[in-house]
Short mmCIF file of C-alpha atoms in Angstrom, two decimals:
data_model
loop_
_atom_site.label_atom_id
_atom_site.label_comp_id
_atom_site.label_asym_id
_atom_site.label_seq_id
_atom_site.Cartn_x
_atom_site.Cartn_y
_atom_site.Cartn_z
CA UNK A 1 110.23 -119.76 -51.26
CA UNK A 2 108.32 -121.48 -54.12
CA UNK A 3 106.87 -119.42 -56.97
CA UNK A 4 103.07 -119.35 -57.29
CA UNK A 5 101.63 -121.27 -60.20
CA UNK A 6 100.60 -119.15 -63.16
CA UNK A 7 97.16 -119.67 -64.63
CA UNK A 8 96.16 -118.82 -68.17
CA UNK A 9 92.97 -116.89 -68.75
CA UNK A 10 91.27 -117.42 -72.09
CA UNK A 11 90.01 -114.19 -73.58
CA UNK A 12 87.34 -114.78 -76.19
CA UNK A 13 87.84 -113.20 -79.59
CA UNK A 14 85.35 -110.43 -80.36
CA UNK A 15 82.79 -111.24 -83.00
CA UNK A 16 82.74 -109.20 -86.17
CA UNK A 17 79.22 -107.90 -85.53
CA UNK A 18 77.95 -108.64 -82.00
CA UNK A 19 74.78 -106.60 -82.56
CA UNK A 20 73.72 -108.96 -85.34
CA UNK A 21 73.67 -111.78 -82.79
CA UNK A 22 71.51 -109.86 -80.33
CA UNK A 23 67.94 -111.08 -80.01
CA UNK A 24 64.94 -109.39 -78.42
CA UNK A 25 64.77 -112.16 -75.85
CA UNK A 26 68.27 -111.19 -74.67
CA UNK A 27 66.89 -107.81 -73.64
CA UNK A 28 64.00 -109.17 -71.63
CA UNK A 29 63.39 -111.24 -68.54
CA UNK A 30 61.40 -114.10 -70.04
CA UNK A 31 64.19 -116.54 -70.74
CA UNK A 32 63.33 -117.11 -74.39
CA UNK A 33 59.54 -116.89 -74.18
CA UNK A 34 57.63 -114.96 -76.82
CA UNK A 35 57.32 -111.25 -76.06
CA UNK A 36 53.76 -110.15 -75.36
CA UNK A 37 52.21 -108.05 -78.11
CA UNK A 38 50.43 -106.07 -75.42
CA UNK A 39 53.80 -105.14 -73.91
CA UNK A 40 55.17 -103.92 -77.22
CA UNK A 41 51.98 -101.97 -77.91
CA UNK A 42 52.09 -100.41 -74.45
CA UNK A 43 55.68 -99.27 -74.81
CA UNK A 44 55.20 -97.79 -78.29
CA UNK A 45 51.85 -96.18 -77.44
CA UNK A 46 53.40 -94.47 -74.40
CA UNK A 47 55.00 -91.95 -76.77
CA UNK A 48 51.81 -91.20 -78.72
CA UNK A 49 48.63 -92.18 -76.81
CA UNK A 50 49.36 -92.50 -73.08
CA UNK A 51 45.93 -93.82 -72.11
CA UNK A 52 46.32 -96.76 -74.51
CA UNK A 53 49.78 -97.39 -73.06
CA UNK A 54 48.42 -97.68 -69.52
CA UNK A 55 45.58 -100.02 -70.53
CA UNK A 56 47.73 -102.32 -72.67
CA UNK A 57 50.53 -102.22 -70.10
CA UNK A 58 48.26 -103.54 -67.38
CA UNK A 59 46.96 -106.22 -69.75
CA UNK A 60 50.55 -107.22 -70.59
CA UNK A 61 51.55 -107.40 -66.93
CA UNK A 62 48.63 -109.73 -66.29
CA UNK A 63 49.54 -111.78 -69.37
CA UNK A 64 53.20 -112.17 -68.37
CA UNK A 65 52.36 -113.51 -64.90
CA UNK A 66 51.61 -116.93 -66.37
CA UNK A 67 55.19 -117.27 -67.63
CA UNK A 68 54.03 -118.09 -71.15
CA UNK A 69 54.97 -114.63 -72.40
CA UNK A 70 57.87 -112.33 -71.59
CA UNK A 71 57.97 -108.54 -71.75
CA UNK A 72 57.07 -107.63 -68.20
CA UNK A 73 59.75 -104.94 -67.97
CA UNK A 74 58.61 -103.42 -71.26
CA UNK A 75 55.01 -103.42 -70.01
CA UNK A 76 55.98 -101.74 -66.74
CA UNK A 77 57.95 -99.12 -68.68
CA UNK A 78 54.90 -98.53 -70.88
CA UNK A 79 52.66 -98.08 -67.85
CA UNK A 80 55.06 -95.66 -66.16
CA UNK A 81 55.63 -93.62 -69.33
CA UNK A 82 51.88 -93.68 -69.99
CA UNK A 83 51.08 -92.22 -66.58
CA UNK A 84 53.76 -89.56 -67.05
CA UNK A 85 52.16 -88.72 -70.39
CA UNK A 86 48.69 -88.49 -68.86
CA UNK A 87 49.98 -86.19 -66.11
CA UNK A 88 51.87 -84.08 -68.67
CA UNK A 89 48.78 -83.65 -70.86
CA UNK A 90 46.68 -82.81 -67.77
CA UNK A 91 49.13 -80.12 -66.69
CA UNK A 92 49.22 -78.75 -70.24
CA UNK A 93 45.43 -78.52 -70.37
CA UNK A 94 45.36 -76.84 -66.95
CA UNK A 95 47.99 -74.30 -68.05
CA UNK A 96 46.07 -73.50 -71.22
CA UNK A 97 42.83 -73.13 -69.27
CA UNK A 98 44.50 -70.82 -66.74
CA UNK A 99 46.03 -68.79 -69.55
CA UNK A 100 42.65 -68.42 -71.22
CA UNK A 101 41.07 -67.29 -67.95
CA UNK A 102 43.77 -64.64 -67.52
CA UNK A 103 43.43 -63.40 -71.08
CA UNK A 104 39.64 -63.21 -70.97
CA UNK A 105 39.76 -61.35 -67.63
CA UNK A 106 41.89 -58.59 -69.12
CA UNK A 107 45.11 -59.65 -67.45
CA UNK A 108 43.68 -60.03 -63.95
CA UNK A 109 43.69 -63.45 -62.39
CA UNK A 110 40.11 -64.16 -61.40
CA UNK A 111 39.32 -67.65 -60.25
CA UNK A 112 35.75 -68.51 -59.48
#
């Protein structure tokens, strides 16, 4: 019975600092296109001003459809986080309002 042929597999040497060779375009879906400023603004604003994040996110999604800009995933993340932020702030305001109604009613829950 003949022995199977052995094949050599080349294992690349690790770079000294692979993070230094990482570019923003490697993290996105645009294939080297410039990242949309609207997408970056949307993602960053999602943590501070959710309404701005939603508006700029939708603008960035529209801008990335042409293929001239990348950053669609970042824009979608900004829109999603923005909506979560808007919902969170709405629930917080509702909880504060309910708490104030209970306190002003002397501990009795009176709605209406």
